[in-house]
Coordinates of C-alpha atoms and ligand atoms in Angstrom, one line a residue:
X105 CA 44.1 19.7 34.5
X106 CA 44.2 23.5 35.2
X107 CA 40.8 25.2 35.3
X108 CA 41.4 27.5 32.3
X109 CA 43.2 25.1 30.1
X110 CA 41.9 24.6 26.6
X111 CA 40.8 21.3 25.2
X112 CA 41.1 19.7 21.8
X113 CA 37.7 18.3 20.9
X114 CA 36.6 16.4 17.9
X115 CA 32.8 16.3 17.3
X116 CA 31.3 13.8 14.9
X117 CA 27.6 14.0 14.2
X118 CA 25.0 13.1 11.6
X119 CA 23.2 16.5 11.9
X120 CA 24.3 20.1 12.3
X121 CA 22.1 23.3 12.1
X122 CA 21.6 24.8 9.5
X123 CA 23.3 22.4 7.1
X124 CA 21.5 19.1 7.9
X125 CA 18.6 19.0 10.3
X126 CA 15.7 16.7 11.1
X127 CA 15.4 17.5 14.8
X128 CA 16.9 18.8 18.0
X129 CA 20.2 16.9 17.5
X130 CA 21.2 19.4 14.8
X131 CA 20.5 22.4 17.0
X132 CA 22.5 20.9 19.9
X133 CA 25.6 19.8 17.9
X134 CA 25.8 23.2 16.3
X135 CA 25.2 25.3 19.4
X136 CA 27.5 23.2 21.6
X137 CA 30.4 23.4 19.1
X138 CA 29.9 27.2 18.8
X139 CA 30.1 27.4 22.6
X140 CA 33.3 25.3 22.7
X141 CA 34.8 27.5 20.0
X142 CA 33.8 30.7 21.7
X143 CA 35.5 29.5 24.9
X144 CA 38.8 29.1 23.0
X145 CA 38.8 25.3 22.8
X146 CA 40.2 23.7 19.6
X147 CA 37.0 22.1 18.2
X148 CA 36.7 20.3 14.8
X149 CA 33.4 19.1 13.6
X150 CA 32.8 16.4 10.9
X151 CA 29.4 15.7 9.3
X152 CA 28.5 14.0 6.0
X153 CA 28.3 16.2 2.9
X154 CA 24.7 15.2 2.2
X155 CA 23.4 16.2 -1.3
X156 CA 20.7 18.2 0.5
X157 CA 23.1 20.6 2.1
X158 CA 22.5 24.2 1.0
X159 CA 25.9 25.7 0.2
X160 CA 24.7 29.3 0.1
X161 CA 26.9 31.5 2.3
X162 CA 29.5 28.8 2.6
X163 CA 33.0 28.8 1.2
X164 CA 34.3 25.3 0.5
X165 CA 38.1 24.8 0.9
X166 CA 40.2 21.9 -0.1
X167 CA 42.2 20.5 2.8
X168 CA 45.6 19.1 2.0
X169 CA 45.9 15.5 3.0
X170 CA 42.1 14.9 3.0
X171 CA 41.6 14.3 -0.7
X172 CA 41.5 11.1 -2.7
X173 CA 41.0 8.8 0.4
X174 CA 39.6 5.3 0.3
X175 CA 38.0 3.1 2.9
X176 CA 37.2 -0.6 2.6
X177 CA 34.0 -1.6 4.3
X178 CA 33.3 -5.3 3.9
X179 CA 33.7 -6.1 0.3
X180 CA 33.2 -2.5 -1.0
X181 CA 35.8 0.2 -1.4
X182 CA 34.6 3.7 -1.0
X183 CA 36.4 6.8 -2.4
X184 CA 35.9 9.8 -0.2
X185 CA 37.3 13.2 0.6
X186 CA 36.9 15.9 3.2
X187 CA 36.5 19.6 2.6
X188 CA 36.3 22.5 5.1
X189 CA 33.2 24.7 5.0
X190 CA 33.7 28.3 6.2
X191 CA 31.0 30.8 6.7
X192 CA 31.2 34.4 7.7
X193 CA 31.4 35.3 11.3
X194 CA 32.5 33.3 14.3
X195 CA 32.2 29.5 14.7
X196 CA 34.2 26.3 14.6
X197 CA 35.8 24.7 11.6
X198 CA 33.2 22.4 10.0
X199 CA 34.5 19.6 7.9
X200 CA 32.2 17.9 5.3
X201 CA 32.8 14.2 4.5
X202 CA 32.0 13.6 0.8
X203 CA 31.3 10.2 -0.5
X204 CA 28.6 10.6 -3.3
X205 CA 27.9 6.9 -3.2
X206 CA 26.7 7.1 0.4
X207 CA 25.6 10.7 0.8
X208 CA 24.4 11.5 -2.6
X209 CA 20.7 10.6 -2.0
X210 CA 17.9 12.8 -0.7
X211 CA 17.7 11.2 2.7
X212 CA 19.9 11.6 5.8
X213 CA 18.7 8.4 7.2
X214 CA 17.2 5.1 6.0
X215 CA 18.0 3.0 3.0
X216 CA 20.0 -0.2 2.6
X217 CA 23.4 1.6 3.0
X218 CA 22.4 3.4 6.2
X219 CA 24.9 1.5 8.4
X220 CA 27.7 2.1 5.9
X221 CA 27.0 5.8 5.9
X222 CA 27.7 6.1 9.6
X223 CA 30.4 3.5 9.8
X224 CA 32.3 5.6 7.2
X225 CA 31.5 8.8 9.2
X226 CA 32.9 7.3 12.4
X227 CA 36.0 5.8 10.9
X228 CA 36.7 8.8 8.7
X229 CA 36.5 11.0 11.8
X230 CA 39.3 9.0 13.4
X231 CA 41.4 8.8 10.3
X232 CA 41.0 12.5 9.7
X233 CA 42.5 13.1 13.2
X234 CA 45.4 10.9 12.1
X235 CA 45.9 12.7 8.8
X236 CA 45.9 16.1 10.6
X237 CA 48.0 14.8 13.5
X238 CA 45.2 16.1 15.8
X239 CA 45.1 14.1 19.0
X240 CA 41.8 15.1 20.6
X241 CA 41.5 15.2 24.4
X242 CA 37.8 14.4 23.8
X243 CA 36.1 12.5 21.0
X244 CA 32.5 13.7 21.3
X245 CA 30.0 11.3 19.6
X246 CA 26.3 11.8 19.2
X247 CA 23.6 9.1 19.1
X248 CA 23.9 5.8 17.3
X249 CA 25.4 7.3 14.2
X250 CA 28.8 7.9 15.7
X251 CA 28.5 5.6 18.7
X252 CA 31.0 3.2 17.2
X253 CA 33.9 5.6 17.7
X254 CA 34.7 4.4 21.2
X255 CA 34.9 0.7 20.2
X256 CA 37.0 1.7 17.2
X257 CA 39.5 3.6 19.4
X258 CA 39.8 0.4 21.5
X259 CA 40.2 -2.0 18.6
X260 CA 41.0 -1.0 15.0
X261 CA 42.9 2.1 16.0
X262 CA 44.3 1.0 19.4
X263 CA 47.7 0.7 17.8
X264 CA 47.9 4.4 17.3
X265 CA 49.6 5.9 20.4
X266 CA 48.3 9.3 19.3
X267 CA 45.0 8.4 20.9
X268 CA 46.4 7.0 24.1
X269 CA 45.1 9.9 26.1
X270 CA 41.9 10.5 24.1
X271 CA 38.6 10.0 26.0
X272 CA 35.4 9.2 24.3
X273 CA 32.1 10.8 25.2
X274 CA 28.8 9.6 23.9
X275 CA 25.8 12.0 24.1
X276 CA 22.5 10.2 24.1
X277 CA 20.0 12.6 22.5
X278 CA 17.3 9.9 22.0
X279 CA 17.7 6.3 22.9
X280 CA 14.5 5.5 20.9
X281 CA 16.8 5.2 17.9
X282 CA 19.6 2.7 18.3
X283 CA 20.9 1.7 14.9
X284 CA 20.2 -2.1 15.0
X285 CA 21.4 -4.2 12.1
X286 CA 21.8 -7.8 11.2
X287 CA 25.1 -9.4 12.5
X288 CA 26.2 -9.7 8.9
X289 CA 27.3 -6.0 9.1
X290 CA 30.2 -7.1 11.4
X291 CA 32.3 -7.4 8.3
X292 CA 31.4 -4.0 7.0
X293 CA 32.3 -2.6 10.5
X294 CA 35.7 -4.1 10.1
X295 CA 35.3 -5.8 13.5
X296 CA 35.2 -9.4 12.5
X297 CA 38.2 -10.1 14.7
X298 CA 36.8 -8.1 17.6
X299 CA 33.3 -9.6 18.0
X300 CA 34.1 -10.1 21.7
X301 CA 33.8 -6.4 22.2
X302 CA 30.1 -6.5 21.1
X303 CA 27.1 -7.6 23.1
X304 CA 27.1 -11.4 22.9
X305 CA 23.4 -11.8 23.4
X306 CA 22.7 -9.6 20.5
X307 CA 25.2 -11.5 18.3
X308 CA 23.6 -14.7 19.3
X309 CA 20.3 -13.3 18.1
X310 CA 22.0 -12.2 14.8
X311 CA 22.0 -8.5 15.5
X312 CA 24.3 -5.6 16.3
X313 CA 23.2 -2.5 18.1
X314 CA 25.4 0.5 17.4
X315 CA 24.1 2.6 20.3
X316 CA 24.5 -0.2 22.8
X317 CA 28.0 -0.7 21.6
X318 CA 28.7 2.9 22.4
X319 CA 27.0 2.7 25.8
X320 CA 29.3 -0.2 26.7
X321 CA 32.6 1.4 25.4
X322 CA 32.4 5.2 25.8
X323 CA 34.4 6.6 28.7
X324 CA 31.5 9.0 29.6
X325 CA 27.8 8.9 28.7
X326 CA 25.9 12.1 28.8
X327 CA 22.3 12.7 28.1
X328 CA 20.3 15.8 27.5
X329 CA 18.4 16.4 30.8
X330 CA 18.8 15.3 34.4
X331 CA 15.4 13.7 34.5
X332 CA 16.0 11.6 31.3
X333 CA 19.3 10.5 32.8
X334 CA 17.3 8.9 35.6
X335 CA 14.4 7.7 33.5
X336 CA 16.5 5.7 31.1
X337 CA 17.7 3.5 34.0
X338 CA 14.1 2.1 34.1
X339 CA 12.7 -0.4 31.6
X340 CA 9.8 2.0 30.8
X341 CA 12.2 4.5 29.2
X342 CA 15.4 2.5 28.8
X343 CA 14.3 0.9 25.5
X344 CA 16.3 -2.3 26.3
X345 CA 19.5 -0.4 27.3
X346 CA 18.5 0.1 31.0
X347 CA 20.6 -2.7 32.4
X348 CA 23.7 -1.6 30.4
X349 CA 23.2 2.0 31.6
X350 CA 22.5 0.9 35.2
X351 CA 25.8 -1.0 35.2
X352 CA 27.5 2.3 34.3
X353 CA 25.3 4.6 36.4
X354 CA 28.4 6.6 37.7
X355 CA 29.2 7.4 34.1
X356 CA 25.8 8.6 33.1
X357 CA 25.4 12.4 33.4
X358 CA 22.3 14.4 32.5
X359 CA 23.0 18.0 31.2
X360 CA 20.0 20.0 30.1
X361 CA 20.3 21.3 26.5
X362 CA 20.6 25.0 26.1
X363 CA 18.9 27.3 23.6
X364 CA 20.7 29.2 20.9
X365 CA 19.1 32.6 21.6
X366 CA 20.9 34.2 18.6
X367 CA 18.5 32.1 16.5
X368 CA 15.5 31.9 18.8
X369 CA 14.9 35.4 20.1
X370 CA 11.6 37.2 19.5
X371 CA 13.4 40.6 19.9
X372 CA 15.5 40.1 16.8
X373 CA 14.1 37.0 14.9
X374 CA 14.2 37.9 11.2
X375 CA 11.8 35.0 10.4
X376 CA 8.8 36.5 12.2
X377 CA 6.8 39.4 10.9
X378 CA 6.8 41.5 14.2
X379 CA 9.6 41.3 16.7
X380 CA 8.6 41.8 20.3
X381 CA 9.8 41.6 23.9
X382 CA 7.9 41.0 27.1
X383 CA 7.0 44.7 27.2
X384 CA 5.4 44.7 23.8
X385 CA 3.0 41.8 23.8
X386 CA 0.7 43.6 21.5
X387 CA 3.3 42.9 18.8
X388 CA 2.9 39.2 19.7
X389 CA -0.8 39.5 19.0
X390 CA 0.1 40.8 15.5
X391 CA 2.2 37.7 14.9
X392 CA -0.8 35.6 15.9
X393 CA -3.1 37.4 13.4
X394 CA -0.5 37.1 10.6
X395 CA 0.0 33.4 11.4
X396 CA -3.7 32.6 11.4
X397 CA -4.1 34.4 8.1
X398 CA -1.1 32.5 6.6
X399 CA -2.6 29.2 7.8
X400 CA -6.1 30.1 6.4
X401 CA -7.6 30.4 9.9
X402 CA -10.2 32.9 11.1
X403 CA -8.7 35.4 13.5
X404 CA -11.0 36.2 16.4
X405 CA -9.6 38.4 19.2
X406 CA -9.4 36.4 22.4
X407 CA -9.7 33.0 20.8
X408 CA -6.6 31.1 22.1
X409 CA -4.3 29.5 19.5
X410 CA -2.4 26.3 20.3
X411 CA 0.7 25.5 18.3
X412 CA 2.4 22.2 17.6
X413 CA 5.7 21.8 15.8
X414 CA 7.0 18.3 15.8
X415 CA 8.0 15.1 14.2
X416 CA 4.8 13.1 14.0
X417 CA 6.0 10.0 15.7
X418 CA 5.0 7.6 18.5
X419 CA 7.2 9.5 21.0
X420 CA 5.4 12.8 20.7
X421 CA 2.1 12.0 22.2
X422 CA 0.1 12.5 19.0
X423 CA -2.3 9.6 20.0
X424 CA -3.3 11.7 23.1
X425 CA -4.1 14.6 20.8
X426 CA -6.2 12.2 18.6
X427 CA -8.2 11.3 21.7
X428 CA -8.6 14.8 23.1
X429 CA -8.6 17.5 20.4
X430 CA -11.8 16.6 18.4
X431 CA -14.0 16.8 21.5
X432 CA -12.2 19.8 23.0
X433 CA -12.5 21.7 19.7
X434 CA -16.2 20.9 19.7
X435 CA -16.7 22.1 23.3
X436 CA -14.4 25.1 23.6
X437 CA -13.4 28.2 21.6
X438 CA -9.9 27.3 20.5
X439 CA -7.8 27.3 17.3
X440 CA -4.9 24.9 16.6
X441 CA -2.0 25.1 14.2
X442 CA 0.2 22.1 13.5
X443 CA 3.5 21.8 11.6
X444 CA 5.0 18.4 11.2
X445 CA 5.4 15.3 9.2
X446 CA 6.0 11.6 10.0
X447 CA 3.7 8.6 10.5
X448 CA 0.9 8.5 7.9
X449 CA -1.8 7.8 10.5
X450 CA -1.0 11.1 12.3
X451 CA -0.7 13.1 9.1
X452 CA -4.1 11.8 8.1
X453 CA -5.5 12.7 11.5
X454 CA -4.5 16.3 11.3
X455 CA -5.8 16.5 7.7
X456 CA -9.1 15.2 9.0
X457 CA -9.1 17.6 11.9
X458 CA -8.5 20.4 9.6
X459 CA -11.4 19.5 7.4
X460 CA -13.6 18.9 10.4
X461 CA -12.9 22.3 11.9
X462 CA -12.4 24.6 9.0
X463 CA -11.1 28.1 10.0
X464 CA -10.0 26.8 13.4
X465 CA -7.4 24.0 12.6
X466 CA -4.5 24.5 10.2
X467 CA -2.1 21.8 9.3
X468 CA 1.1 22.2 7.3
X469 CA 2.6 18.9 6.4
X470 CA 6.4 19.0 6.0
X471 CA 9.4 20.6 7.5
X472 CA 9.6 24.4 7.4
X473 CA 11.9 26.3 9.7
X474 CA 10.4 29.7 9.0
X475 CA 7.0 28.5 9.9
X476 CA 8.3 26.9 13.1
X477 CA 9.5 30.4 14.2
X478 CA 6.2 32.0 13.2
X479 CA 4.2 29.3 15.2
X480 CA 6.4 30.0 18.2
X481 CA 5.8 33.7 17.9
X482 CA 2.1 33.6 17.0
X483 CA 0.7 30.9 19.3
X484 CA -0.7 31.4 22.8
X485 CA -0.1 27.8 23.9
X486 CA 2.4 25.2 22.7
X487 CA 1.5 21.5 23.0
X488 CA 4.1 18.8 23.9
X489 CA 2.3 15.9 25.5
X490 CA 5.3 13.6 24.9
X491 CA 5.4 10.0 25.9
X492 CA 9.0 10.6 26.5
X493 CA 11.2 13.6 25.7
X494 CA 15.0 13.4 26.3
X495 CA 15.1 17.2 26.5
X496 CA 12.9 18.9 23.9
X497 CA 13.8 22.3 22.6
X498 CA 10.4 23.7 21.5
X499 CA 9.1 24.2 25.0
X500 CA 12.2 26.3 25.8
X501 CA 11.7 28.3 22.5
X502 CA 8.1 28.7 23.5
X503 CA 9.0 30.1 26.9
X504 CA 11.1 32.8 25.3
X505 CA 8.4 33.7 22.8
X506 CA 5.7 34.1 25.4
X507 CA 3.9 31.0 24.3
X508 CA 2.8 28.9 27.3
X509 CA 4.0 25.3 27.1
X510 CA 1.5 22.6 27.9
X511 CA 3.7 19.6 28.6
X512 CA 3.8 16.2 30.1
X513 CA 6.3 15.9 33.0
X514 CA 8.9 13.7 31.4
X515 CA 12.6 14.2 30.6
X516 CA 13.7 17.7 29.8
X517 CA 10.0 18.9 29.8
X518 CA 9.9 18.2 33.5
X519 CA 13.2 20.0 34.0
X520 CA 12.4 23.2 32.0
X521 CA 8.7 23.9 32.6
X522 CA 7.2 24.5 36.1
X523 CA 3.5 24.2 36.6
X524 CA 1.9 27.6 37.2
X525 CA 0.2 28.2 40.5
X526 CA -2.2 31.1 40.3
X527 CA -2.0 31.5 44.1
X528 CA 1.7 32.2 44.3
X529 CA 2.0 33.5 40.7
X530 CA 5.0 31.1 40.3
X531 CA 5.4 28.8 37.3
X532 CA 5.8 29.0 33.5
X533 CA 3.4 26.5 32.0
X534 CA 0.8 23.7 32.4
X535 CA 2.2 20.3 33.4
X536 CA 0.4 17.0 33.5
X537 CA 1.8 13.7 34.7
X538 CA 0.1 10.6 33.6
X539 CA 0.4 9.6 30.0
X540 CA -3.3 9.4 29.2
X541 CA -6.1 11.3 27.5
X542 CA -7.5 12.5 30.9
X543 CA -4.1 14.1 31.7
X544 CA -3.9 16.0 28.4
X545 CA -7.6 17.0 28.6
X546 CA -7.1 18.3 32.1
X547 CA -4.0 20.3 31.1
X548 CA -5.7 21.8 28.1
X549 CA -8.8 22.8 30.0
X550 CA -6.5 24.3 32.7
X551 CA -4.6 26.3 30.1
X552 CA -7.8 27.6 28.5
X553 CA -9.2 28.6 31.9
X554 CA -6.0 30.4 32.7
X555 CA -6.1 32.1 29.3
X556 CA -9.4 33.8 30.3
X557 CA -7.8 35.1 33.5
X558 CA -5.7 37.8 32.0
X559 CA -3.7 38.7 35.1
X560 CA -2.7 35.1 35.7
X561 CA -1.9 34.6 32.0
X562 CA 0.3 37.6 31.8
X563 CA 2.1 36.6 34.9
X564 CA 2.8 33.1 33.5
X565 CA 3.9 34.5 30.2
X566 CA 6.3 36.9 31.7
X567 CA 7.7 34.3 34.1
X568 CA 8.5 32.1 31.1
X569 CA 10.0 34.9 29.0
X570 CA 12.4 35.7 31.9
X571 CA 13.8 32.2 31.9
X572 CA 17.3 31.8 30.6
X573 CA 18.3 28.4 29.2
X574 CA 21.3 29.7 27.2
X575 CA 24.2 27.5 26.3
X576 CA 26.6 29.6 28.5
X577 CA 25.7 27.7 31.6
X578 CA 25.0 24.2 30.0
X579 CA 28.1 24.3 27.8
X580 CA 30.3 25.0 30.9
X581 CA 29.0 21.8 32.5
X582 CA 30.2 19.8 29.5
X583 CA 33.6 21.3 29.7
X584 CA 33.8 20.7 33.5
X585 CA 32.8 17.0 32.9
X586 CA 35.3 16.6 30.1
X587 CA 38.1 17.9 32.3
X588 CA 37.0 15.6 35.2
X589 CA 37.1 12.7 32.8
X590 CA 40.6 13.6 31.5
X591 CA 41.9 13.9 35.1
X592 CA 40.3 10.5 36.1
Ligands
LIG894 P1 13.3 16.1 18.5 O1 14.7 16.3 18.4 O2 12.8 14.9 19.2 O3 12.6 16.2 17.1 P2 13.2 18.7 19.9 O4 12.1 19.5 20.5 O5 14.4 18.4 20.7 O6 12.6 17.3 19.3 O7 13.7 19.5 18.6 C1 13.0 19.6 17.5 C2 13.6 20.7 16.6 O8 13.2 20.4 15.3 C3 13.2 22.1 16.9 O9 14.1 23.0 16.6 C4 11.9 22.2 16.1 O10 11.6 23.6 15.8 C5 12.4 21.5 14.8 N1 11.3 20.9 14.1 C6 10.6 19.7 14.3 N2 9.7 19.5 13.4 C7 9.8 20.5 12.5 C8 9.1 20.8 11.3 N3 8.1 20.0 10.8 N4 9.4 21.9 10.6 C9 10.4 22.8 11.1 N5 11.1 22.5 12.3 C10 10.8 21.4 12.9

């Protein structure tokens, strides 16, 4: 395929920033499709029309041929329709799949109809292509929610010659979530006659694994960092998929996520009180002061502030913080601000920590994008001691905001943060290796010691701010891989 030729890409996903977001998946699907669009590729995006989507600034258009549609899933018939959402400025065409019965609730995930929500998304994506006579070169699927598209193209829709040259790509953002259901959903999937395409061992144990099905059938598997691409071949990180991935090792490619610097740029960020660049770090200090006031913390000049913005889950290393933070806060002058929600045990821990260290620990329980920006801008350190981290975005946001990441060397954290060496002045953060309390304790103490060495600290901060993880480079790797796949 000629180097400059343009591709037809269909991207189906459960999340898309800013319409529907619970984590990094939303940022990546949006930034990647913007990149494809900006490069002149014909990209169409389909996401569910969740009741929670904020329509402000969007113009909703009826699309001929995509109204009054029905889909039979098992013994239920769903009425659905698809509209186009346009916003001002550049960007790809976003299509919203409306089916109030499935997407009318408050939640994006969970609930008894969860599998139906994403079976419908996957099949409606394929049928939308048919309705619009759009034969994609690439069907780009993301995580378990749309991981059934590859098997559908090979079974239910294999009769349609329109897809004969279509290649399917499944991007694994996090294999900790696989979409595992009882085998009774086979009927709902419409694959009762194609059970042979599914993993037989799973079926014999009365289960169906959506992500595994995608891993078996997609033409290309990508994941979101080179290190994670290697890690998931091992049982420790493979979450049961390691042998399936190892069998396809030639088709597993790690491409580090990029950052949308239009949204995450301290020089122009409208969500922070004081914009700043690496030449105006006094403005960063003002953000710190404002953030500490907002969070009810006592501002003391030269007291380092560590930020955390995360889903409070097993993956994120919160148990290490439980082991380390109470003693560290008792022993050293440090303040901590935490934004997140998730498992109750972790929420309770941060509530307790806040009450134990009033004025030095602030916890905001919930999801708050504005506060996430202000924490990036106002903190000195950013903690990500993850057990595993496919890519992670916050450490890359932190680098740009002059906030030193303290990370465990796993997945994309290992690929985007280099441990600082005061001797050579090289490096952008503090990196520890073993997943244990000693590792995190050492890393935090190292970071706090560096904080009191102003020359070293400034050097590390400016090294980080100079890093460029924009989508320009990463997006090109996707296109190159897509073209190689089409030519194969
Ligand atoms: P993951 O996708 O595993 O949650 P990432 O670091 O890749 O982790 O991406 C997380 C994204 O979600 C970032 O954009 C981060 O700012 C955002 N985020 C996570 N938790 C919250 C929260 N409680 N409030 C606001 N934004 C959050």
